[in-house]
Amino acid sequence: MKVCVIGTGYVGLVTGACLAHIGHHVICVDNNEEKVKLMQAGQSPIYEPGLSEVLQSTIAAGTIEFTTDLAAGVQHGEVLFIAVGTPPLPSGESDTQYVEAVARGIGRNLNGGYKVIVNKSTVPIGSGDWVRMIILDGLSESQTALKEANFDVVSNPEFLREGSAIYDTFNPDRIVLGSDVPEAIAVMKELYAPIVNREPSDDKTLPPVPVLVTELSSAEMVKYAANAFLATKISFINEVANICDRVGADVIQVAQGIGLDSRIGNKFLQAGLGWGGSCFPKDVAALVHTADDYGYEAALLKATVKTNQHQRLLVVEKLQQILKILKGKTIGLLGLTFKPDTDDMRDAPAITLAGALTRLGAKVKAYDPLISHSEIRHTLSNITVETDIETLATGCDALVLVTDWKEFQALDYDKLASLMLHSVLVDGRNFLDKNALQEAGFNYIGMGH
Ligand SMILES: NC(=O)c1ccc[n+]([C@@H]2O[C@H](COP(=O)([O-])OP(=O)(O)OC[C@H]3O[C@@H](n4cnc5c(N)ncnc54)[C@H](O)[C@@H]3O)[C@@H](O)[C@H]2O)c1
């Protein structure tokens, strides 16, 4: 099928590349010329495991193209994905200006032939009808002879996880399609058939991917509710960890004990210094805002956010308990990205923590397996980004493990302890071997552990 994906960030580029990989002919549109040039040269502007390989093979197969020309993309696509960003406004509401610009542009460039316009961006409840309205506005402004609209809008929320986005796209837990138009749903089912039938997967014993067809607004709500639930689950275990700290229980054992209950499950029960990234914070805030708009106070979700804000700064309290005055101390952060295997630092706990430590007069250094070797490191204020671990540890009063990058488990902690002024380590993810660190001479501080 002919597909156009508008917006080539973590979601759009991965979606476009994976759809091209399963044989669709995809045109990816982005208004960032530099990004488009990079992608045309076969390079990915973002880091995502496996993405470069899929990009290069699809470019070689001729199933993917990149352009800044929205009109060309709109005219090519039978299915048009809107995958631009929806960042948060200070009020918590989603900023939908990029979706609006794209919807208007689609309307202005519609040609004949039935098209399905897919909201892949996470958009506030009710945006499906709003996007339809903006497309029609765009159509009425256009110079083309086309006077009749022949399109439907479908909500198809995205659940991929950064760091395993390619895997998740080929192996989703479910595909949610929101529309009450059978023709639009049929087009979407045809588009996703190879993924539903597990064609890209090596494991042919897997059952087909469940496809859930809902009303448009319910599909939009599924996305917010899923992220709000996961964020709440993490805030819950973090709260339990804080109580464990006080009563002397170990949250790792407690999480095992409750996670074995099949009604609870063991995922998202790792206590730590809180959730972050480009999705959870903004999606929970947007859902709280939507509830407010409709006269409902989402008290549980507000508490989820508050617990998380506190959790990010708990490390500062733990450092103060050990080092007392932080003014003039040097703190080394292990990891900067909001999770491992990504270069994304949007709303990363490391940034909040560095800001708080700097305000208290500490010097903050960091090492991150990706950011330390990327140009992004020059964009960070308050943090000196080192390019190797030993330089990071040298002269530090404490290390804080912020991101659970696998390679941090294999560091030579004996050596690192010898380079530090005080061998204090706060394990903000309960990720390291406590006994081994204590044997290396570290004062190990976990999160409820
Ligand atoms: N990142 C994730 O893990 C994730 C997961 C699920 C859903 N989402 C949702 O998907 C959406 C996209 O997220 P992302 O992380 O990929 O965003 P992103 O910021 O990485 O990418 C957005 C892209 O859109 C482009 N863009 C903006 N305006 C444009 C325009 N008018 N025309 C063409 N291109 C334009 C930007 O240049 C950028 O490349 C958001 O709504 C987000 O909430 C993200």
Short mmCIF file of C-alpha atoms and ligand atoms in Angstrom, two decimals:
data_model
loop_
_atom_site.label_atom_id
_atom_site.label_comp_id
_atom_site.label_asym_id
_atom_site.label_seq_id
_atom_site.Cartn_x
_atom_site.Cartn_y
_atom_site.Cartn_z
CA MET A 1 0.00 0.00 0.00
CA LYS A 2 1.06 3.62 -0.45
CA VAL A 3 1.76 5.24 2.90
CA CYS A 4 2.80 8.72 3.99
CA VAL A 5 4.18 9.34 7.49
CA ILE A 6 4.35 12.99 8.56
CA GLY A 7 6.85 13.69 11.35
CA THR A 8 9.93 11.49 11.55
CA GLY A 9 10.77 11.43 15.25
CA TYR A 10 10.93 8.36 17.49
CA VAL A 11 7.43 7.30 16.44
CA GLY A 12 7.17 8.47 12.82
CA LEU A 13 10.56 7.27 11.61
CA VAL A 14 10.21 3.87 13.28
CA THR A 15 6.65 3.47 11.94
CA GLY A 16 7.71 4.49 8.43
CA ALA A 17 10.76 2.22 8.41
CA CYS A 18 8.83 -0.80 9.74
CA LEU A 19 5.95 -0.34 7.29
CA ALA A 20 8.50 -0.07 4.44
CA HIS A 21 10.19 -3.23 5.75
CA ILE A 22 6.94 -5.22 5.41
CA GLY A 23 6.59 -4.11 1.80
CA HIS A 24 4.54 -0.91 1.81
CA HIS A 25 5.78 2.04 -0.23
CA VAL A 26 6.39 4.77 2.33
CA ILE A 27 7.12 8.48 1.93
CA CYS A 28 8.25 10.12 5.16
CA VAL A 29 7.73 13.88 5.41
CA ASP A 30 9.42 16.16 7.91
CA ASN A 31 9.73 19.94 7.91
CA ASN A 32 13.24 19.75 9.38
CA GLU A 33 15.50 19.91 6.31
CA GLU A 34 18.62 18.74 8.14
CA LYS A 35 16.87 15.62 9.38
CA VAL A 36 15.54 14.87 5.91
CA LYS A 37 19.02 15.21 4.37
CA LEU A 38 20.46 12.83 6.95
CA MET A 39 17.73 10.25 6.34
CA GLN A 40 18.11 10.56 2.56
CA ALA A 41 21.78 9.70 3.13
CA GLY A 42 20.71 6.56 5.01
CA GLN A 43 21.46 7.92 8.48
CA SER A 44 19.09 7.99 11.41
CA PRO A 45 18.77 11.31 13.26
CA ILE A 46 17.88 9.41 16.46
CA TYR A 47 19.37 6.39 18.21
CA GLU A 48 17.12 3.34 18.36
CA PRO A 49 18.51 -0.23 18.33
CA GLY A 50 18.12 -1.82 14.88
CA LEU A 51 16.75 1.32 13.23
CA SER A 52 19.81 2.08 11.07
CA GLU A 53 19.75 -1.46 9.65
CA VAL A 54 16.03 -1.30 8.78
CA LEU A 55 16.52 2.14 7.24
CA GLN A 56 19.42 1.06 5.08
CA SER A 57 17.70 -2.10 3.86
CA THR A 58 14.45 -0.29 3.00
CA ILE A 59 16.30 2.52 1.23
CA ALA A 60 18.18 -0.12 -0.79
CA ALA A 61 14.88 -1.89 -1.57
CA GLY A 62 13.37 1.42 -2.69
CA THR A 63 10.38 1.09 -0.33
CA ILE A 64 11.10 4.28 1.66
CA GLU A 65 11.75 7.90 0.66
CA PHE A 66 12.21 11.11 2.60
CA THR A 67 11.09 14.60 1.71
CA THR A 68 10.14 18.00 3.11
CA ASP A 69 7.39 18.24 0.48
CA LEU A 70 4.11 17.62 2.28
CA ALA A 71 2.09 17.93 -0.94
CA ALA A 72 4.05 15.07 -2.53
CA GLY A 73 3.53 12.89 0.54
CA VAL A 74 -0.20 13.62 0.76
CA GLN A 75 -0.76 12.90 -2.90
CA HIS A 76 1.19 9.62 -2.65
CA GLY A 77 -0.47 8.18 0.44
CA GLU A 78 -3.62 6.07 0.67
CA VAL A 79 -2.89 6.04 4.39
CA LEU A 80 -1.48 9.22 5.95
CA PHE A 81 0.00 9.03 9.45
CA ILE A 82 0.24 12.17 11.56
CA ALA A 83 3.19 11.49 13.89
CA VAL A 84 4.38 14.95 14.94
CA GLY A 85 5.11 15.93 18.54
CA THR A 86 2.46 16.98 21.06
CA PRO A 87 4.63 18.49 23.82
CA PRO A 88 3.12 19.77 27.05
CA LEU A 89 2.17 23.42 27.57
CA PRO A 90 2.92 24.90 31.02
CA SER A 91 -0.71 24.19 31.98
CA GLY A 92 -0.22 20.45 31.35
CA GLU A 93 -2.42 20.60 28.25
CA SER A 94 -0.99 19.11 25.02
CA ASP A 95 0.34 21.58 22.51
CA THR A 96 -1.46 20.49 19.35
CA GLN A 97 -0.15 23.24 17.06
CA TYR A 98 2.02 20.79 15.07
CA VAL A 99 -0.90 18.41 14.53
CA GLU A 100 -3.02 21.37 13.47
CA ALA A 101 -0.41 22.58 10.94
CA VAL A 102 -0.15 19.10 9.45
CA ALA A 103 -3.93 18.56 9.29
CA ARG A 104 -4.39 21.90 7.52
CA GLY A 105 -1.57 21.02 5.12
CA ILE A 106 -3.22 17.66 4.38
CA GLY A 107 -6.51 19.44 3.60
CA ARG A 108 -4.82 21.91 1.27
CA ASN A 109 -3.14 19.12 -0.66
CA LEU A 110 -5.84 16.46 -0.84
CA ASN A 111 -6.30 14.98 -4.28
CA GLY A 112 -8.98 12.57 -5.43
CA GLY A 113 -9.15 9.03 -4.10
CA TYR A 114 -10.13 7.73 -0.68
CA LYS A 115 -7.60 8.35 2.09
CA VAL A 116 -7.37 7.26 5.69
CA ILE A 117 -5.80 9.89 7.93
CA VAL A 118 -4.32 8.29 11.04
CA ASN A 119 -3.72 10.09 14.31
CA LYS A 120 -0.57 8.34 15.53
CA SER A 121 0.46 11.30 17.68
CA THR A 122 -0.89 11.15 21.22
CA VAL A 123 -3.67 13.73 21.05
CA PRO A 124 -6.31 14.91 23.51
CA ILE A 125 -9.60 13.05 23.60
CA GLY A 126 -11.83 14.35 20.81
CA SER A 127 -8.95 15.20 18.48
CA GLY A 128 -10.17 12.84 15.77
CA ASP A 129 -13.18 15.04 15.04
CA TRP A 130 -11.07 18.18 15.45
CA VAL A 131 -8.48 16.91 12.94
CA ARG A 132 -11.30 16.18 10.50
CA MET A 133 -12.55 19.75 10.91
CA ILE A 134 -9.08 21.26 10.32
CA ILE A 135 -8.55 19.10 7.22
CA LEU A 136 -11.87 20.35 5.85
CA ASP A 137 -10.80 23.95 6.62
CA GLY A 138 -7.57 23.30 4.72
CA LEU A 139 -9.50 21.81 1.83
CA SER A 140 -11.77 24.86 1.60
CA GLU A 141 -8.68 27.11 1.44
CA SER A 142 -7.03 25.07 -1.31
CA GLN A 143 -6.79 26.14 -4.92
CA THR A 144 -7.56 22.66 -6.24
CA ALA A 145 -10.76 21.85 -8.02
CA LEU A 146 -11.44 19.13 -5.41
CA LYS A 147 -14.52 20.18 -3.54
CA GLU A 148 -15.61 16.91 -1.97
CA ALA A 149 -13.65 15.34 0.81
CA ASN A 150 -13.12 11.63 0.55
CA PHE A 151 -11.31 10.66 3.73
CA ASP A 152 -11.80 9.31 7.23
CA VAL A 153 -9.84 9.91 10.39
CA VAL A 154 -8.74 6.90 12.48
CA SER A 155 -7.08 6.98 15.89
CA ASN A 156 -4.23 4.46 16.08
CA PRO A 157 -2.35 5.16 19.31
CA GLU A 158 1.27 4.12 19.53
CA PHE A 159 2.61 2.04 22.43
CA LEU A 160 6.24 1.51 21.38
CA ARG A 161 8.92 1.90 24.01
CA GLU A 162 11.99 3.92 23.17
CA GLY A 163 15.01 1.61 23.32
CA SER A 164 13.04 -1.29 21.80
CA ALA A 165 10.88 0.60 19.31
CA ILE A 166 11.62 -1.60 16.28
CA TYR A 167 10.95 -4.79 18.23
CA ASP A 168 7.75 -3.32 19.67
CA THR A 169 6.49 -2.21 16.26
CA PHE A 170 6.93 -5.70 14.84
CA ASN A 171 5.66 -7.39 18.02
CA PRO A 172 3.02 -5.16 19.57
CA ASP A 173 0.89 -6.40 22.48
CA ARG A 174 -2.13 -5.07 20.58
CA ILE A 175 -3.14 -2.75 17.75
CA VAL A 176 -5.91 -0.31 18.65
CA LEU A 177 -7.97 1.22 15.85
CA GLY A 178 -10.53 3.89 16.69
CA SER A 179 -13.19 4.58 14.06
CA ASP A 180 -16.79 3.64 13.32
CA VAL A 181 -16.24 3.61 9.54
CA PRO A 182 -15.87 0.00 8.30
CA GLU A 183 -14.03 1.06 5.12
CA ALA A 184 -11.36 2.90 7.14
CA ILE A 185 -10.93 -0.04 9.51
CA ALA A 186 -10.60 -2.42 6.54
CA VAL A 187 -7.78 -0.28 5.09
CA MET A 188 -5.97 -0.26 8.45
CA LYS A 189 -6.33 -4.02 8.86
CA GLU A 190 -4.89 -4.58 5.40
CA LEU A 191 -1.99 -2.25 6.21
CA TYR A 192 -1.14 -4.09 9.43
CA ALA A 193 -1.90 -7.64 8.21
CA PRO A 194 1.78 -8.71 7.96
CA ILE A 195 2.41 -7.55 11.54
CA VAL A 196 -0.83 -9.09 12.83
CA ASN A 197 0.21 -12.36 11.17
CA ARG A 198 3.70 -12.13 12.71
CA GLU A 199 5.47 -12.17 9.34
CA PRO A 200 8.48 -10.12 10.60
CA SER A 201 8.87 -12.31 13.70
CA ASP A 202 11.24 -15.27 13.94
CA ASP A 203 8.84 -16.99 16.34
CA LYS A 204 6.09 -18.42 14.15
CA THR A 205 4.38 -20.08 17.11
CA LEU A 206 3.11 -16.75 18.40
CA PRO A 207 -0.64 -16.14 18.07
CA PRO A 208 -1.79 -13.25 15.85
CA VAL A 209 -1.52 -9.78 17.34
CA PRO A 210 -4.88 -8.79 18.87
CA VAL A 211 -6.58 -5.95 16.98
CA LEU A 212 -9.03 -3.93 19.05
CA VAL A 213 -11.51 -1.77 17.15
CA THR A 214 -13.08 0.95 19.27
CA GLU A 215 -14.85 4.26 18.95
CA LEU A 216 -12.50 7.08 18.06
CA SER A 217 -12.50 8.74 21.48
CA SER A 218 -12.05 5.41 23.28
CA ALA A 219 -8.90 4.70 21.24
CA GLU A 220 -7.56 8.12 22.22
CA MET A 221 -8.37 7.37 25.85
CA VAL A 222 -6.68 3.93 25.74
CA LYS A 223 -3.33 5.62 25.15
CA TYR A 224 -3.67 8.05 28.04
CA ALA A 225 -5.09 5.43 30.38
CA ALA A 226 -2.28 2.97 29.59
CA ASN A 227 0.46 5.49 30.32
CA ALA A 228 -1.32 6.82 33.40
CA PHE A 229 -1.63 3.27 34.75
CA LEU A 230 2.05 2.46 34.17
CA ALA A 231 3.17 5.74 35.75
CA THR A 232 0.91 5.05 38.73
CA LYS A 233 2.31 1.55 39.10
CA ILE A 234 5.84 2.96 39.30
CA SER A 235 4.83 5.72 41.72
CA PHE A 236 3.12 3.04 43.82
CA ILE A 237 6.24 0.88 44.16
CA ASN A 238 8.34 4.00 44.81
CA GLU A 239 6.03 4.90 47.68
CA VAL A 240 6.34 1.35 49.01
CA ALA A 241 10.15 1.69 48.71
CA ASN A 242 10.09 4.85 50.80
CA ILE A 243 8.12 3.06 53.50
CA CYS A 244 10.56 0.10 53.23
CA ASP A 245 13.44 2.52 53.87
CA ARG A 246 11.81 3.58 57.12
CA VAL A 247 10.81 0.17 58.44
CA GLY A 248 13.89 -1.74 57.23
CA ALA A 249 12.20 -3.92 54.62
CA ASP A 250 13.72 -4.52 51.17
CA VAL A 251 11.56 -3.32 48.27
CA ILE A 252 13.19 -5.75 45.84
CA GLN A 253 11.91 -8.68 47.90
CA VAL A 254 8.57 -6.98 48.44
CA ALA A 255 8.17 -6.37 44.67
CA GLN A 256 8.97 -10.05 44.01
CA GLY A 257 6.39 -11.07 46.55
CA ILE A 258 3.62 -8.94 45.12
CA GLY A 259 4.66 -9.38 41.47
CA LEU A 260 4.11 -13.14 41.68
CA ASP A 261 0.42 -12.40 42.16
CA SER A 262 -0.93 -12.82 38.63
CA ARG A 263 -3.40 -10.00 39.20
CA ILE A 264 -0.48 -7.63 39.80
CA GLY A 265 2.35 -8.95 37.58
CA ASN A 266 6.06 -8.25 38.00
CA LYS A 267 6.55 -5.55 35.37
CA PHE A 268 6.92 -1.88 36.27
CA LEU A 269 7.60 -2.75 39.89
CA GLN A 270 11.23 -1.60 39.97
CA ALA A 271 11.58 1.13 42.58
CA GLY A 272 13.89 3.97 41.71
CA LEU A 273 14.24 7.70 41.31
CA GLY A 274 11.10 8.08 39.26
CA TRP A 275 9.67 8.01 35.77
CA GLY A 276 10.38 10.53 33.02
CA GLY A 277 10.78 10.77 29.27
CA SER A 278 8.73 12.34 26.55
CA CYS A 279 5.51 10.43 27.23
CA PHE A 280 4.57 9.58 30.83
CA PRO A 281 4.94 13.09 32.28
CA LYS A 282 3.10 14.82 29.46
CA ASP A 283 0.41 12.18 29.03
CA VAL A 284 -0.45 12.02 32.73
CA ALA A 285 -0.51 15.85 32.87
CA ALA A 286 -2.74 15.99 29.79
CA LEU A 287 -5.20 13.46 31.25
CA VAL A 288 -5.36 15.43 34.52
CA HIS A 289 -6.00 18.56 32.45
CA THR A 290 -8.71 16.90 30.36
CA ALA A 291 -10.43 15.68 33.55
CA ASP A 292 -10.28 19.25 34.91
CA ASP A 293 -11.83 20.55 31.68
CA TYR A 294 -14.77 18.23 32.28
CA GLY A 295 -15.18 19.16 35.94
CA TYR A 296 -13.49 16.09 37.45
CA GLU A 297 -10.51 16.18 39.77
CA ALA A 298 -8.21 13.25 38.94
CA ALA A 299 -6.91 12.99 42.52
CA LEU A 300 -5.13 9.65 42.07
CA LEU A 301 -3.26 10.84 38.98
CA LYS A 302 -2.29 14.08 40.70
CA ALA A 303 -0.85 12.01 43.56
CA THR A 304 1.03 9.86 41.02
CA VAL A 305 2.69 13.00 39.66
CA LYS A 306 3.43 14.42 43.12
CA THR A 307 5.03 11.18 44.30
CA ASN A 308 7.20 11.19 41.20
CA GLN A 309 8.35 14.78 41.69
CA HIS A 310 9.35 13.93 45.25
CA GLN A 311 11.07 10.73 44.15
CA ARG A 312 13.38 12.55 41.73
CA LEU A 313 14.67 14.74 44.57
CA LEU A 314 14.91 11.98 47.16
CA VAL A 315 18.46 11.31 45.98
CA VAL A 316 19.39 14.83 47.10
CA GLU A 317 18.08 14.03 50.61
CA LYS A 318 20.02 10.75 50.63
CA LEU A 319 23.23 12.58 49.61
CA GLN A 320 22.66 15.22 52.29
CA GLN A 321 22.27 12.53 54.95
CA ILE A 322 25.70 11.11 54.06
CA LEU A 323 27.72 14.10 52.87
CA LYS A 324 25.86 16.74 54.94
CA ILE A 325 26.63 20.01 53.12
CA LEU A 326 26.50 19.64 49.34
CA LYS A 327 27.94 23.06 48.55
CA GLY A 328 31.42 22.50 47.12
CA LYS A 329 30.91 18.74 46.67
CA THR A 330 31.26 16.96 43.32
CA ILE A 331 28.58 14.49 42.32
CA GLY A 332 28.98 12.14 39.36
CA LEU A 333 25.89 10.90 37.54
CA LEU A 334 25.97 7.50 35.87
CA GLY A 335 23.55 7.98 32.98
CA LEU A 336 21.63 10.94 31.64
CA THR A 337 18.93 9.54 29.36
CA PHE A 338 15.50 8.84 30.87
CA LYS A 339 16.01 5.12 30.26
CA PRO A 340 18.72 2.92 28.71
CA ASP A 341 19.18 2.27 24.97
CA THR A 342 17.91 5.68 23.90
CA ASP A 343 19.45 9.11 23.38
CA ASP A 344 16.25 10.82 24.58
CA MET A 345 16.68 13.17 27.55
CA ARG A 346 13.25 14.82 27.40
CA ASP A 347 12.06 15.26 30.99
CA ALA A 348 14.80 12.90 32.21
CA PRO A 349 15.18 12.60 36.02
CA ALA A 350 18.93 13.30 35.56
CA ILE A 351 18.17 16.84 34.43
CA THR A 352 15.93 17.60 37.45
CA LEU A 353 18.50 16.08 39.79
CA ALA A 354 21.40 18.04 38.26
CA GLY A 355 19.39 21.27 38.57
CA ALA A 356 18.64 20.63 42.26
CA LEU A 357 22.25 19.70 43.08
CA THR A 358 23.60 22.75 41.26
CA ARG A 359 21.19 25.02 43.15
CA LEU A 360 22.63 23.62 46.38
CA GLY A 361 26.15 24.53 45.23
CA ALA A 362 27.38 21.08 44.14
CA LYS A 363 29.31 20.48 40.95
CA VAL A 364 27.63 17.91 38.70
CA LYS A 365 29.50 15.69 36.26
CA ALA A 366 28.02 12.86 34.23
CA TYR A 367 28.87 9.97 31.97
CA ASP A 368 26.29 8.41 29.65
CA PRO A 369 27.11 5.66 27.14
CA LEU A 370 25.35 7.53 24.31
CA ILE A 371 25.23 11.21 25.28
CA SER A 372 28.94 11.33 26.25
CA HIS A 373 29.84 10.50 22.65
CA SER A 374 27.22 12.63 20.94
CA GLU A 375 27.06 16.32 20.04
CA ILE A 376 24.00 16.60 22.33
CA ARG A 377 26.40 16.75 25.29
CA HIS A 378 27.32 20.34 24.44
CA THR A 379 23.70 21.44 24.88
CA LEU A 380 23.58 20.65 28.61
CA SER A 381 23.99 23.43 31.13
CA ASN A 382 24.78 22.64 34.82
CA ILE A 383 26.44 19.33 33.86
CA THR A 384 30.02 18.60 32.79
CA VAL A 385 29.71 15.60 30.52
CA GLU A 386 32.80 13.36 30.68
CA THR A 387 33.71 10.98 27.89
CA ASP A 388 34.97 8.16 30.11
CA ILE A 389 33.99 6.66 33.44
CA GLU A 390 37.34 7.07 35.20
CA THR A 391 37.48 10.80 34.51
CA LEU A 392 33.93 10.98 35.84
CA ALA A 393 34.81 9.23 39.11
CA THR A 394 38.02 11.20 39.70
CA GLY A 395 37.50 13.68 42.53
CA CYS A 396 33.83 12.79 43.09
CA ASP A 397 32.30 12.83 46.57
CA ALA A 398 29.52 10.51 45.41
CA LEU A 399 28.27 8.69 42.35
CA VAL A 400 24.56 8.40 41.58
CA LEU A 401 23.31 5.70 39.22
CA VAL A 402 20.51 7.47 37.34
CA THR A 403 19.98 5.33 34.23
CA ASP A 404 20.12 1.53 34.27
CA TRP A 405 22.43 1.08 31.31
CA LYS A 406 23.58 -2.56 31.28
CA GLU A 407 27.25 -1.60 31.02
CA PHE A 408 27.13 0.08 34.45
CA GLN A 409 26.81 -3.39 36.00
CA ALA A 410 30.23 -4.36 34.63
CA LEU A 411 32.33 -1.36 35.72
CA ASP A 412 35.52 -1.80 37.75
CA TYR A 413 34.08 -0.37 40.97
CA ASP A 414 37.31 -1.09 42.95
CA LYS A 415 39.14 1.23 40.58
CA LEU A 416 36.38 3.84 40.66
CA ALA A 417 36.36 3.87 44.48
CA SER A 418 40.11 4.53 44.47
CA LEU A 419 39.64 7.60 42.27
CA MET A 420 36.91 9.21 44.39
CA LEU A 421 37.21 11.53 47.39
CA HIS A 422 34.44 9.65 49.22
CA SER A 423 33.25 6.27 47.98
CA VAL A 424 29.53 6.90 48.23
CA LEU A 425 27.16 5.45 45.65
CA VAL A 426 23.43 6.07 45.47
CA ASP A 427 21.88 3.39 43.28
CA GLY A 428 18.87 5.29 41.97
CA ARG A 429 17.51 2.19 40.18
CA ASN A 430 18.45 -0.61 42.62
CA PHE A 431 20.36 -1.93 39.64
CA LEU A 432 23.84 -2.72 40.94
CA ASP A 433 25.14 -5.58 43.07
CA LYS A 434 24.93 -4.15 46.58
CA ASN A 435 27.26 -6.75 48.13
CA ALA A 436 29.91 -6.37 45.41
CA LEU A 437 29.86 -2.60 45.82
CA GLN A 438 30.17 -2.85 49.57
CA GLU A 439 33.12 -5.21 49.08
CA ALA A 440 34.67 -2.60 46.78
CA GLY A 441 34.51 -0.21 49.74
CA PHE A 442 31.43 1.76 48.72
CA ASN A 443 28.88 3.17 51.09
CA TYR A 444 25.95 1.82 49.02
CA ILE A 445 22.57 3.52 49.30
CA GLY A 446 19.62 2.03 47.47
CA MET A 447 16.01 3.07 47.04
CA GLY A 448 14.14 1.09 49.71
CA HIS A 449 16.85 -1.58 49.31
N1 LIG B 1 8.51 8.85 21.79
C1 LIG B 1 7.76 7.86 22.20
O1 LIG B 1 8.23 6.92 22.85
C2 LIG B 1 6.28 7.85 21.90
C3 LIG B 1 5.54 6.67 22.13
C4 LIG B 1 4.19 6.68 21.85
C5 LIG B 1 3.58 7.82 21.37
N2 LIG B 1 4.31 8.95 21.18
C6 LIG B 1 3.63 10.13 20.64
O2 LIG B 1 3.96 10.25 19.27
C7 LIG B 1 4.07 11.63 18.90
C8 LIG B 1 5.44 11.88 18.31
O3 LIG B 1 6.40 11.67 19.31
P1 LIG B 1 7.97 11.61 18.98
O4 LIG B 1 8.65 11.26 20.26
O5 LIG B 1 8.17 10.76 17.78
O6 LIG B 1 8.23 13.15 18.60
P2 LIG B 1 9.55 13.81 18.04
O7 LIG B 1 9.63 15.16 18.63
O8 LIG B 1 10.70 12.87 18.19
O9 LIG B 1 9.27 13.93 16.47
C9 LIG B 1 8.35 14.80 15.90
C10 LIG B 1 8.80 15.08 14.46
O10 LIG B 1 7.77 15.84 13.81
C11 LIG B 1 8.40 16.80 12.98
N3 LIG B 1 7.45 17.86 12.66
C12 LIG B 1 6.95 18.82 13.48
N4 LIG B 1 6.09 19.62 12.80
C13 LIG B 1 6.04 19.14 11.54
C14 LIG B 1 5.33 19.52 10.37
N5 LIG B 1 4.49 20.57 10.37
N6 LIG B 1 5.53 18.82 9.24
C15 LIG B 1 6.36 17.77 9.22
N7 LIG B 1 7.05 17.35 10.31
C16 LIG B 1 6.91 18.03 11.44
C17 LIG B 1 9.61 17.25 13.78
O11 LIG B 1 10.59 17.87 12.95
C18 LIG B 1 10.07 15.91 14.37
O12 LIG B 1 10.99 15.27 13.50
C19 LIG B 1 3.77 12.42 20.16
O13 LIG B 1 2.43 12.77 20.18
C20 LIG B 1 4.07 11.44 21.27
O14 LIG B 1 3.33 11.69 22.43
C21 LIG B 1 5.65 8.99 21.41
#
